[in-house]
Structures are given as structure tokens and as C-alpha cells.
XYZ file of C-alpha atoms in Angstrom:
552
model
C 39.250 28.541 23.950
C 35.774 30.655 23.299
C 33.458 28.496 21.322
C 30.572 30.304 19.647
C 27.540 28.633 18.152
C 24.666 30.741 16.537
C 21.493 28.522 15.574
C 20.828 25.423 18.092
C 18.740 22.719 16.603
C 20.088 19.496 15.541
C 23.509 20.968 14.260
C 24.087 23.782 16.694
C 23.475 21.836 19.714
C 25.304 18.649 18.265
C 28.626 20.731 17.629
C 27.883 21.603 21.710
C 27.850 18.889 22.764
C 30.714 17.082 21.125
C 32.939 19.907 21.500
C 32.472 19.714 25.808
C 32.744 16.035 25.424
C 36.451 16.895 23.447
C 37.235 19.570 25.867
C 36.277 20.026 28.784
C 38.257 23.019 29.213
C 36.587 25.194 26.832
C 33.613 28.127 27.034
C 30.530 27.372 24.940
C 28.177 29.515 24.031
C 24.977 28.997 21.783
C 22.960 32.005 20.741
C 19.462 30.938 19.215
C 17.066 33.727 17.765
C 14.222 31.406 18.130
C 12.478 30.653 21.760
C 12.575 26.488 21.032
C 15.930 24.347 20.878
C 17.217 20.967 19.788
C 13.481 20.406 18.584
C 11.971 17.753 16.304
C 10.865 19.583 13.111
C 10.427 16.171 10.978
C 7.539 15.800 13.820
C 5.611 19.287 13.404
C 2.987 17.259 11.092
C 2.573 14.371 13.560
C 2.122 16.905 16.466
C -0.642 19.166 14.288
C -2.416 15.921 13.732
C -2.206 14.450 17.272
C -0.339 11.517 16.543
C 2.094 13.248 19.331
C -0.023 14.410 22.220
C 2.901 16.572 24.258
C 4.210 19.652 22.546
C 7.325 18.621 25.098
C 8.142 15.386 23.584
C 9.440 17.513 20.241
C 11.561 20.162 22.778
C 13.088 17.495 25.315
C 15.652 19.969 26.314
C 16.145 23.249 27.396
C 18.766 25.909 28.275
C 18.621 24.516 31.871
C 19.366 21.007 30.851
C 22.667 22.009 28.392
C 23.663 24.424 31.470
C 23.198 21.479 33.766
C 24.721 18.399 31.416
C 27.313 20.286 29.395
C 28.107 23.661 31.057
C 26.899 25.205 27.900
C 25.713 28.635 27.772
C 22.526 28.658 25.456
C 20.787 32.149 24.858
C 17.556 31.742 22.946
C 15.710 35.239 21.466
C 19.140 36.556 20.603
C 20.184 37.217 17.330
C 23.726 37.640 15.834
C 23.552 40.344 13.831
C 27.154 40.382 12.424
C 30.397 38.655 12.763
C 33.323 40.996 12.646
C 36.364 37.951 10.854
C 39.401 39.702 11.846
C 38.737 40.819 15.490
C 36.524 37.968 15.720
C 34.382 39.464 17.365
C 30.383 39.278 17.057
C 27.239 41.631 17.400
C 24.502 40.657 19.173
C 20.818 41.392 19.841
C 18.962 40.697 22.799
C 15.109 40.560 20.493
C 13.437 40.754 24.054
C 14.567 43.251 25.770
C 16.250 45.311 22.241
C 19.832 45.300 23.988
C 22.830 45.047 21.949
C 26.276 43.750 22.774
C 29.298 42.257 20.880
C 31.055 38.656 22.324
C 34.089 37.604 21.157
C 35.390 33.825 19.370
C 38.137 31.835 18.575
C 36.032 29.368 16.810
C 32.777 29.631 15.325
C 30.152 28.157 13.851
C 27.349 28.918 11.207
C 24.346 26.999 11.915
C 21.242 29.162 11.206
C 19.763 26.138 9.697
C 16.710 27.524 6.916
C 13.604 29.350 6.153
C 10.228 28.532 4.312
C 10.207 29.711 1.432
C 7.292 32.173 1.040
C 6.791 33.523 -2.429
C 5.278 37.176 -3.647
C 1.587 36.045 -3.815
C -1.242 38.587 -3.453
C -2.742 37.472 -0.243
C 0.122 35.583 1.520
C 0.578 37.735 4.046
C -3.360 36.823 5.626
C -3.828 35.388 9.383
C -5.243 32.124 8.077
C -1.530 31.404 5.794
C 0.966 29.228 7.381
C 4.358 28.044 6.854
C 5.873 25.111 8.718
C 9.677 24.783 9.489
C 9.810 25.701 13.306
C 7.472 24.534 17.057
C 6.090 28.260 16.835
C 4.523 27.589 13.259
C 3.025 24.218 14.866
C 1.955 25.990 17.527
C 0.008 28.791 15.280
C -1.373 25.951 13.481
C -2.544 23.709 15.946
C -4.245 26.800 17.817
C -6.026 27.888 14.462
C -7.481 24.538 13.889
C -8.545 24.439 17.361
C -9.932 27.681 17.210
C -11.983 27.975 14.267
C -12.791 24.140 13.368
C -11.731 24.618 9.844
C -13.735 22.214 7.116
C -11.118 22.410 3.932
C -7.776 23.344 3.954
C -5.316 24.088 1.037
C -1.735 22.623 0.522
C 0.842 24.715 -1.302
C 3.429 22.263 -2.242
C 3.616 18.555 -2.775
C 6.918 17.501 -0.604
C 7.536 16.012 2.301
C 5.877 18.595 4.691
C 3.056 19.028 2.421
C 2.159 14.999 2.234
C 2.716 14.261 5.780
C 0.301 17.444 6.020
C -2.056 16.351 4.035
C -1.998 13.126 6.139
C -2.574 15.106 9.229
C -5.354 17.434 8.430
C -6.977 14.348 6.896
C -6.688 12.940 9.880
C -8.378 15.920 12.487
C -11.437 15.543 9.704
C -9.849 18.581 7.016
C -10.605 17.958 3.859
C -7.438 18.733 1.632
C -6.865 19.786 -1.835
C -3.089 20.208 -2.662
C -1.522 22.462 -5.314
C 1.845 22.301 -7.269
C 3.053 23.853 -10.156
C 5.499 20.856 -10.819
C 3.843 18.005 -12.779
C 3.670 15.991 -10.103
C 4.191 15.288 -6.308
C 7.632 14.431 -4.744
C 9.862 16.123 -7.350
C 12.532 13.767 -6.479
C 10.961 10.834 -7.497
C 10.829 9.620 -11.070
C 7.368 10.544 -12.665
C 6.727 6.533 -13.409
C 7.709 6.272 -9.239
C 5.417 9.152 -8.446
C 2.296 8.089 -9.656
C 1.871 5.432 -7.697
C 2.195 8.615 -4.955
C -0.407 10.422 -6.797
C -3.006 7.663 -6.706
C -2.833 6.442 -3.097
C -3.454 10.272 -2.026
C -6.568 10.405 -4.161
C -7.670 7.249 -2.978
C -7.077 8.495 0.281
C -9.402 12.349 -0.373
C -6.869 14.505 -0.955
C -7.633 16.506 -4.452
C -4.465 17.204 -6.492
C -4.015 20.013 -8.764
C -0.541 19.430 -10.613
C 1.262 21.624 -12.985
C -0.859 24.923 -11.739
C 1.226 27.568 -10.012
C -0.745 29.726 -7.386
C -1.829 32.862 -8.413
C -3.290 34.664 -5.993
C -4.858 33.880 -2.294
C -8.128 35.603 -2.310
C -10.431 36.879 0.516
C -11.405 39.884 2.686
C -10.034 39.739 6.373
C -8.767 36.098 5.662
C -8.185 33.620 2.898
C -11.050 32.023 1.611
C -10.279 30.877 -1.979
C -6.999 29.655 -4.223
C -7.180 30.828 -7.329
C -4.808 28.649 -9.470
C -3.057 29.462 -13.044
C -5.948 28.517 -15.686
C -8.575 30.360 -13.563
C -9.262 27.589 -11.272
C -10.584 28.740 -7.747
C -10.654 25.987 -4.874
C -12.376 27.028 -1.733
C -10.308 26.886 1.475
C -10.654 27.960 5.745
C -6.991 27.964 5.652
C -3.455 27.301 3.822
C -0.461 25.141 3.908
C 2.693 27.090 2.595
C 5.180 24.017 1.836
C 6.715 24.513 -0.964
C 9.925 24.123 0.041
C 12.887 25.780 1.965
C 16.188 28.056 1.484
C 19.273 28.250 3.423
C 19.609 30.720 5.932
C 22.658 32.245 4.636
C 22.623 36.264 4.636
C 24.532 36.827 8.201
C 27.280 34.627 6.564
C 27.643 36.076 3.286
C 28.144 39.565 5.213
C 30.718 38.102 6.642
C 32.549 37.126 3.418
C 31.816 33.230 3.865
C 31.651 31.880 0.500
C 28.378 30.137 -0.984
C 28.332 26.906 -3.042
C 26.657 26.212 -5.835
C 23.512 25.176 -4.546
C 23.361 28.643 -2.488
C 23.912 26.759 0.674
C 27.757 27.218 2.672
C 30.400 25.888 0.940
C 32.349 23.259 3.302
C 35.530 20.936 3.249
C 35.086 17.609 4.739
C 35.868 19.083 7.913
C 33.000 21.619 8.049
C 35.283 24.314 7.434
C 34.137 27.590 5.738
C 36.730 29.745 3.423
C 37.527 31.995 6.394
C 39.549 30.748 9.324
C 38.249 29.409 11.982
C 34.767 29.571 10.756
C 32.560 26.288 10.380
C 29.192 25.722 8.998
C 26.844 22.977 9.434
C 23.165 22.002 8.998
C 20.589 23.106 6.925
C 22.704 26.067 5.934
C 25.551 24.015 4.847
C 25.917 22.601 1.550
C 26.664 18.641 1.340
C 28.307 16.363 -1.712
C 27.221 13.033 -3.410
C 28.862 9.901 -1.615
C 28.447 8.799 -5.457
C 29.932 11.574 -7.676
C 31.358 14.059 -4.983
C 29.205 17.144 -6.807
C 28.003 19.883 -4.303
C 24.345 18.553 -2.939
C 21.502 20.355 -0.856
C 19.464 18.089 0.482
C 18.567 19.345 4.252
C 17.546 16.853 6.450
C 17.997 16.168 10.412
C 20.165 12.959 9.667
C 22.638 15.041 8.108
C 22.447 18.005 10.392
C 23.464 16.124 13.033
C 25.982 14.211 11.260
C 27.815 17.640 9.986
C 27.455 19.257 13.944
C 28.610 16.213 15.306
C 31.949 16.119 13.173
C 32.221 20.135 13.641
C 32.225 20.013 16.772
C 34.789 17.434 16.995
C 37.499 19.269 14.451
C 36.411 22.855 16.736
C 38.239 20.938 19.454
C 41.175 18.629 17.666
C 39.586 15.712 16.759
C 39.460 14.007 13.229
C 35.814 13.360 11.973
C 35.368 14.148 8.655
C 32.701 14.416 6.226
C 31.987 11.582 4.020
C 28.774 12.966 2.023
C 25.380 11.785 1.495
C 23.134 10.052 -0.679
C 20.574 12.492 -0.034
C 18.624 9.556 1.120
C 15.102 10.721 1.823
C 12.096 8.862 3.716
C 8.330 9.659 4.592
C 5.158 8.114 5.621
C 1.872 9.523 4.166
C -1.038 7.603 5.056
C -0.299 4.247 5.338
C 2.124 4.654 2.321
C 6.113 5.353 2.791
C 7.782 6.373 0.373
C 11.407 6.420 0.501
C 14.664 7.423 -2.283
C 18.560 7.489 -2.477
C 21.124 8.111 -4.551
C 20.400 9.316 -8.020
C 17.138 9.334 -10.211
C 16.656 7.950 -13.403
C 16.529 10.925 -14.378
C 19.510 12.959 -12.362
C 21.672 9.883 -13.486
C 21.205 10.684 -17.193
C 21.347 14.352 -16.822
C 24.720 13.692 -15.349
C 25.846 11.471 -18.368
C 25.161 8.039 -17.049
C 24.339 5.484 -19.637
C 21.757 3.871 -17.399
C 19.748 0.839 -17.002
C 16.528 1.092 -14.994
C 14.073 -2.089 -13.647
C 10.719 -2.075 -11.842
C 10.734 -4.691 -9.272
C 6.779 -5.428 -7.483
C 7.296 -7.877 -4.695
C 5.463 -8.868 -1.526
C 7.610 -6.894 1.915
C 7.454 -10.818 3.494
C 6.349 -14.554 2.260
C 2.583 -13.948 0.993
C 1.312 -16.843 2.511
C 1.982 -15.172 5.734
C -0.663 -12.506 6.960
C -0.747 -8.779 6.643
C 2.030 -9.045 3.530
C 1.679 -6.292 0.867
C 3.212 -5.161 -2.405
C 6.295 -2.616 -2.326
C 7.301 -1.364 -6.169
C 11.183 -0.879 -6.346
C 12.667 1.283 -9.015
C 16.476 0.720 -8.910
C 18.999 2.696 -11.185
C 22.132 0.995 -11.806
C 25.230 2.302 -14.759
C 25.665 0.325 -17.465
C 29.471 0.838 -17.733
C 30.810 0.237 -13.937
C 27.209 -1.843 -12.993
C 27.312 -0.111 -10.222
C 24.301 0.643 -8.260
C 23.493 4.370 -8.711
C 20.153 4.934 -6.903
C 16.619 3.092 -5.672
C 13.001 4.646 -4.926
C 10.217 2.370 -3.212
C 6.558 3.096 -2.285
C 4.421 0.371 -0.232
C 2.889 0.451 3.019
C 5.373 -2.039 4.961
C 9.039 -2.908 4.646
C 10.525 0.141 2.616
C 12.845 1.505 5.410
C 14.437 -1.915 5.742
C 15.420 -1.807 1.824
C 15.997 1.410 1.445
C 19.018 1.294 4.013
C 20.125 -1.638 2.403
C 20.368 -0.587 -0.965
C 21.913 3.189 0.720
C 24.662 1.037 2.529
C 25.306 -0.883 -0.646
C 25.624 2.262 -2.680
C 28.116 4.009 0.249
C 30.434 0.882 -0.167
C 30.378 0.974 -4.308
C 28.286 -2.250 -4.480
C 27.897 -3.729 -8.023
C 24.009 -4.812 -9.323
C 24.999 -8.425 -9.320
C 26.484 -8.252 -5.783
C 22.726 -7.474 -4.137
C 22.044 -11.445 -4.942
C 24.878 -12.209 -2.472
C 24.334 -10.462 0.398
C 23.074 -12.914 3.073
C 19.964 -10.568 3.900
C 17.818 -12.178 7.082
C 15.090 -14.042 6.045
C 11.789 -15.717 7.843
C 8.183 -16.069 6.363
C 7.390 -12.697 8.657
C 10.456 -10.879 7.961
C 11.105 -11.196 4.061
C 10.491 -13.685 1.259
C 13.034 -16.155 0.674
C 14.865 -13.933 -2.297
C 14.423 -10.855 -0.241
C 12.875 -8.001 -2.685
C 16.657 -6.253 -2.848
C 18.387 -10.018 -3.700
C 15.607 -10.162 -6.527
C 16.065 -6.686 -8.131
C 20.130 -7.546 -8.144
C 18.971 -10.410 -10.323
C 17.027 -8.552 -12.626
C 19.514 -6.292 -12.684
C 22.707 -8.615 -13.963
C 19.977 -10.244 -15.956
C 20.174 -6.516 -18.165
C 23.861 -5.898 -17.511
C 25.558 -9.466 -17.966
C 22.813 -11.900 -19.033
C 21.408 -9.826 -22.455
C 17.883 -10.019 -20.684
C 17.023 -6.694 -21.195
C 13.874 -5.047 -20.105
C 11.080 -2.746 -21.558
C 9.587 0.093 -19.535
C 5.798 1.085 -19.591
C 6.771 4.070 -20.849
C 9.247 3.071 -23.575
C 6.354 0.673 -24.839
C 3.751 3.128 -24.732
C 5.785 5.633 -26.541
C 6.376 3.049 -29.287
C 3.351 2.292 -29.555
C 2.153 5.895 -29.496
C 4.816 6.171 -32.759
C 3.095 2.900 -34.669
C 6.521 0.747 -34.152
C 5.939 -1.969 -34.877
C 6.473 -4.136 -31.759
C 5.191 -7.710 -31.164
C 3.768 -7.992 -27.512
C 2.434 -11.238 -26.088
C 0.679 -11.279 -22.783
C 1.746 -14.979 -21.006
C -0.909 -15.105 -18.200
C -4.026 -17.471 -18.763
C -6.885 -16.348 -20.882
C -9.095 -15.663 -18.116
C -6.755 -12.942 -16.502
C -5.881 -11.757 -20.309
C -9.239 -11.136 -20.614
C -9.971 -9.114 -17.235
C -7.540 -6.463 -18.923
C -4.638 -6.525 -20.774
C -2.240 -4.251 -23.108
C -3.994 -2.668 -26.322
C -2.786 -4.982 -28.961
C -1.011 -7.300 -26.853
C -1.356 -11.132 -28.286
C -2.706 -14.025 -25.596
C 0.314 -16.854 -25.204
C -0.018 -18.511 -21.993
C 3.642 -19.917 -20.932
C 2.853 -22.959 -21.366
C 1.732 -22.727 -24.862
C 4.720 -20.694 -26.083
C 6.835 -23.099 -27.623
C 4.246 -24.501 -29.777
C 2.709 -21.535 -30.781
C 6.057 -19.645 -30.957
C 6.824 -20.774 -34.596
C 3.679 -18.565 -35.507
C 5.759 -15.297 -34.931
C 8.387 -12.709 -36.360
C 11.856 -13.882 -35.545
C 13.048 -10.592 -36.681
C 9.985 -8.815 -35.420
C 10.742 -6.737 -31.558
C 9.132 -8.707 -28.939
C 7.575 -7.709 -25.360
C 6.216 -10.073 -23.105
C 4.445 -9.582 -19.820
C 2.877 -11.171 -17.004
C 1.543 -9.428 -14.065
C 4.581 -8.526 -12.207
C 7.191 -9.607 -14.180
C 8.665 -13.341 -13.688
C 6.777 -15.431 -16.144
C 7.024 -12.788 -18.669
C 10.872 -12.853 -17.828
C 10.846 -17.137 -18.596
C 8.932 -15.993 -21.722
C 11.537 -14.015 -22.816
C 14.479 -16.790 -22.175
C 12.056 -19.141 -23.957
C 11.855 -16.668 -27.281
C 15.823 -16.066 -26.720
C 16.902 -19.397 -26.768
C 14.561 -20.053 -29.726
C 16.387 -17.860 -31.892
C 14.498 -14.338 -31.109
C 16.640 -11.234 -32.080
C 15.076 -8.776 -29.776
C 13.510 -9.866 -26.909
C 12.553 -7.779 -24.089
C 10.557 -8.145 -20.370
C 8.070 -5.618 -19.297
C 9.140 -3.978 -16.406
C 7.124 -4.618 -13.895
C 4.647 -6.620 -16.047
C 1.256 -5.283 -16.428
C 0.280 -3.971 -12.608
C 3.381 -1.427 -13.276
C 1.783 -0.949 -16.629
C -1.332 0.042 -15.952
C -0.888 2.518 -13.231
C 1.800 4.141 -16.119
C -0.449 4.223 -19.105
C -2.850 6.847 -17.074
C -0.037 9.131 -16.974
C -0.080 9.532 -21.004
């Protein structure tokens, strides 16, 4: 059997490599336009800033070394050109030498992976404009920066490459300014999620200009100046193109290979294409939710490798399939990470979830213990199943730990109230003694099965934007009340509620608030239990607050 592979990063050469370890037997080929294989891109940014000294540590391995462990046949600068489906056979292009010849397959698969986008913009096409997807564009950057000692640099795009960018250039002394024309960074966050974003990079230097499309890249020989929509000009020695990236798809839709929705490859669970004997996998490939089974693009090495590893095993007989993904997403920018899965707030209710949202600020370990810091979780659960439908956290330490524990509890169809039983590790260095995932579980049931229900900053602010009339009572002591507190909002420390609780509306909506959110939570039991019809806890008390209200 004639295996063919065309594309060899993390899917290609994945496939490879479980396919010899299947059959032995077989020929394997890999044909790779690029020069560079099985490469690191998630590292690019860490390599243009230095973090990673060697450009080898990113390209461990070579033709020689899948020649030598695998006896796999990898041709790099050759490109397939076109894929003949019923002779199965294949042109190909030799892009050094301009030689063309045609191979043959029995199975085959897609994995040209994608490209940076790169939109129509006057001035795009200058020396000093840069994508980032591949070691060559790294390479071009890194040399340019070396070069001609740039002072400011503009970012095109506020995603992962362009805030571990940003990071970067910060770091090698750039001064950044970044552009989007979304509203805000990190379009799969929830604005109230991406603020907090937004405010650690401008602590941090890098200017933001949200919600302004580029217009034109201005400047004689090389670009010199952004102009953004609204006639705003930011000077720049270079650019950033990251605005995002598209599936590289056109060899297989000559071939007749069916798209998906999302205008990546449309798959089974077994990497299989609409014409036999065809696979796809990678950043080509289209994915589907673990939680709703819809189509899902969300192209990431984890899941490249994933889809080559179980194509490679059904090219040769086995019986891996395809189980989907969260679209689970993590990132580091700064000293912040940043991290997502499942569903948004947002995605959930566009998809007809009746949803129930909480805010949830705790400390990553015990806070008597040095070095601890503040993580904000925003979990996402469904009112009707109380099943757990997505999380987002931002803090410096302790958000991959969570994260993968609240994506494993979402794989396995784990209820809100379940997260308070899970027998998480715990030591003053590791974790508080209700780890932060046991604690939003119980603020969680608290909505769900408890009527505890909770108040967002922005449902508050928008009330009180309206003139409801809403009753809010800030429970910390007078002294913090009066270092800043909600517009309105009437001083009852805790410990003075029941006595001065006789003084209020019964019938009257209530919000109470603390800093973070448990006394105002044993405020709102308090007013419950006292015969208060409405009651509700702020999420995330007033710290969440306050970084929301600058957002309106």
C-alpha cells in the first residue's frame, strides 16, 4: 500500500508516523511545499522575542531523521498541484528545480494546514509588512528587527498571535500599538472577560485601538504610518499582520472534496473526506463541538495532531476515531494567561441555551502563602440540563490547571453541582482549600437549585442606566464603602443587616455586594430568609464591577 501525505507539520507528519508504526509494510511519502517540517508555530512569537534562543529547537526534525526513524520519504519544496480521484494519481512540482512529475496513491491525505489571512489594503504588499503562520515568516521577522532596530511597531489583529506579539516586541524594547476592527481583543472571550485583557495590555504599554478597521498602510519605499477608519494615523517602523487565518483548501476543492460549513474539509469521525480513500486533517480540516456536535473551526496544534494521529491509524486498519473538541484555547501575554473552552456566554445563547452565567475572583493557592494572585473565572452553565457549557479565566498563575479541569468535566457531561465533588488536590501552595473550580460549582447550584441567583455588572448597570428601580446595599465596612463604591449603592455592613434590614422594601429588587462576592452572597441568604422577594448577589462583587462599568 502507497501512502501519500501532502503538508507535514503537526498533522502530516503525525498521520506518518502512526501509519509506519501500523504497518510496517507500507510506502510513505510526504510532500511539503514549504522548506521547514514538523515545526513549532505556537512558538514563532517566543522565538522573535528570544525567549527561545535556537531557531532548531522549533524544527527538531528533518527529512533525514523521518528517513532514518520511520523509512518515510519526506520531500520538502514540492508542491502537489492536483490530485487526479479516479486514477489516483497526483501532479507534482519540484518549486526548486521547476520539474514536474505525477506519483500515484492508494490512500491519501489532505493536510495543507492554513494561510494568514492578508486582506486588500493599499500598502500591504511593502518590505516592512509581515504575516506570521510559518519558521520563514519568523525568520523575516527576526532578521528585520535585527537589521534595522525598529522603535514602534504596529499590530494588525488582537488574537492569539497578535498578543503573544505584542508581548514579544515589548520585550526586544518595540513599542506597540495594536489595531482591531472588532470591539475588543480576543473575540472569543466574552466582552465582560475581555476587559480585564484590555487593561493588563495597557498597563503593560501596548496602545489599543478597538473597533477601527485599517484603512490603508502608508509610506514611500516602506510603511511608515497606519492610517485607521476615523482618520487616525499611528506612526510605525514596521507591521504585524495577525488577524487571523483560513484553511488551505483550494487543491482539495479541485479535486471535488467537499467543504463544511465553516469552509474548512468536511470529515467523519474517522478523518474521512466525501471521496474514497481521501482523508483530511489539521488546520484544513473542519472539527465538531464535544458539546453540541455542530461543525467547529478552531485550528490549533492540539487538535492537529490529534486528527493526524487517528488518520493515520484508520489509513492503515486501525480504529481511532474522532471525538471533537471544545475548541479549548490557551495563551500567555505578559505575565497574564488567558485561557477558554467550550461555549461563550454569548455562543451559548445564540445557540438557544437558556443560560446562567457567574463571575468567580479567587486567589490560584491559600493567600497566606507567598506569591498567590487573583484568577477571575467566568463559567457558563444551562439552566435546563445544569450542565456545564463553557469557562474563560485570566490571572497570572494557575489558569491551565482549571481550565483542563473544567474541559475534562465538560468532555464527560459534568453537571454545575458535581464541580463541588470532585476531590481536586489541595495544599496551601497548590490551591485553596475549596479549590477556585469546587467554589464556582457552588455558586453555580446556588443559581440552579438553591434560588440564589446572581446579578451581573452589566445587568445592574443597564438597570440602572434605564432608572429601575433597584435597591443595592454595599455590605463591606464604611471605611472600604467609602474608598469607592457603586453610584447609589446604600452602606449595610453584614453585621448590621438584620437590624437595619426592617428599614427596606420587601417588595423592592435587591443587590448586594462585597468585594468579591461571599459576604454579599450571606447578605443575600440573610434578606431571603427574612422574607425578601427578589434578592440577588453581584457577580463578582465590586472588583468585577468596577473593571465592567468602564466598558459603558
Amino acid at each position: 500500500m502507497r501512502i501519500v501525505v501532502i503538508g507535514s507539520v503537526a498533522a502530516g507528519t503525525s498521520a506518518a508516523a502512526k501509519a509506519r508504526r501500523n504497518d510496517e509494510s507500507a510506502e510513505i511519502v510526504i510532500y511539503e511545499k514549504d522548506r521547514d517540517i514538523s515545526y513549532s508555530g505556537c512558538g514563532l512569537p517566543y522565538y522573535i522575542g528570544g525567549v527561545v534562543k535556537e531557531r532548531a529547537k522549533l524544527t527538531p526534525r528533518d527529512e533525514e531523521f523521518f528517513k532514518q526513524r520511520y523509512n518515510i520519504d519526506v520531500f520538502t519544496g514540492h508542491s502537489v498541484t492536483d490530485i487526479d480521484t479516479v486514477s489516483k494519481r497526483l501532479s507534482v512540482a519540484n518549486m526548486a528545480t521547476g520539474e514536474r512529475f505525477e506519483d500515484r496513491y492508494d490512500k491519501l491525505l489532505i493536510a495543507t494546514g492554513a494561510h494568514p489571512i492578508m486582506p486588500p489594503i493599499p500598502g500591504i504588499d511593502k518590505p516592512n509588512v509581515f504575516p506570521l503562520r510559518n519558521v520563514a515568516h519568523a525568520d523575516a521577522i527576526s532578521e528585520f528587527i535585527q537589521e534595522k532596530q525598529p522603535r514602534r511597531a504596529v499590530i494588525i489583529g488582537g488574537g492569539f498571535i497578535g498578543l503573544e506579539m505584542a508581548e514579544n516586541l515589548v520585550h526586544r524594547g518595540i513599542a506597540v500599538d495594536l489595531a482591531d476592527m472588532a470591539p475588543q481583543v480576543m473575540t472569543p472571550l466574552d466582552p465582560d472577560m475581555a476587559i480585564y485583557v484590555q487593561q493588563y495590555l495597557e498597563r503593560n504599554g501596548v496602545k489599543l485601538y478597538l473597533g477601527h478597521a485599517v484603512e490603508e498602510l502608508l509610506g514611500k519605499d516602506e510603511v511608515d504610518t497606519v492610517r485607521l477608519a476615523g482618520g487616525i494615523e499611528i506612526e510605525t517602523d514596521m507591521v504585524i499582520m495577525a488577524i487571523g487565518i483560513k484553511p488551505e483548501v483550494e487543491l482539495a476543492k479541485r479535486a471535488g472534496v467537499a467543504l463544511g460549513p465553516t469552509g474548512a474539509i468536511a470529515v467523519d469521525t474517522r478523518m474521512r473526506t466525501n471521496v474514497p480513500d481521501i482523508y483530511a486533517a489539521g488546520d484544513c480540516a473542519e472539527a465538531f463541538s464535544v458539546i453540541n456536535g455542530k461543525p467547529l473551526y478552531r485550528p490549533l496544534g492540539s487538535t492537529a495532531n490529534k486528527m493526524g494521529r487517528i488518520a493515520g491509524d484508520q489509513m492503515t486498519g486501525g480504529d481511532l476515531e474522532f471525538r471533537g473538541i471544545l475548541g479549548t484555547g490557551i495563551f500567555k501575554t505578559f505575565d497574564m494567561a488567558v485561557a477558554q473552552t467550550g461555549l461563550s456566554e454569548k455562543e451559548a445563547k445564540d445557540q438557544g441555551y437558556d443560560v446562567v452565567v457567574c463571575h468567580n475572583i479567587k486567589y490560584d493557592h491559600a493567600d497566606y502563602y507567598p506569591d498567590s494572585a487573583e484568577m477571575v473565572i467566568k463559567a457558563v452553565a444551562d439552566k435546563a440540563t445544569h450542565k456545564i457549557l463553557g469557562a474563560q479565566i485570566v490571572g497570572p498563575r494557575g489558569v491551565d490547571k482549571r481550565i483542563d479541569v473544567f474541559v475534562t468535566a465538560i468532555t464527560f457531561g459534568a453537571k454545575a453541582e458535581d464541580l463541588f465533588h470532585l476531590d481536586l488536590a489541595y495544599a496551601p501552595p497548590f490551591s485553596t482549600a475549596k479549590d477556585p473550580v469546587m467554589y464556582t460549582g457552588m455558586i453555580l447550584e446556588g443559581i440552579l437549585k438553591r434560588q440564589r441567583p446572581l446579578m451581573t455588572p452589566d445587568q445592574l448597570i443597564q438597570r440602572q442606566m434605564a432608572g429601575e428601580p433597584v435597591t443595592v446595599i454595599d455590605t463591606r465596612e464604611p471605611e472600604v464603602y467609602e474608598k469607592g463604591h457603586i453610584e447609589g449603592a446604600v452602606n449595610i455592613p453584614l453585621e448590621d443587616l438584620r437590624c437595619e434590614a426592617g428599614k427596606l422594601d420587601k417588595n423592592m429588587p435587591v443587590v448586594t455586594y462585597c468585594n468579591r462576592g461571599v459576604t454579599g452572597n450571606a447578605a443575600q441568604n440573610l434578606l431571603l430568609q427574612m422574607g425578601f422577594k427578589e434578592v440577588y448577589n453581584l457577580s463578582g462583587g465590586y472588583n468585577n464591577y468596577k473593571v465592567q462599568r468602564k466598558r459603558f
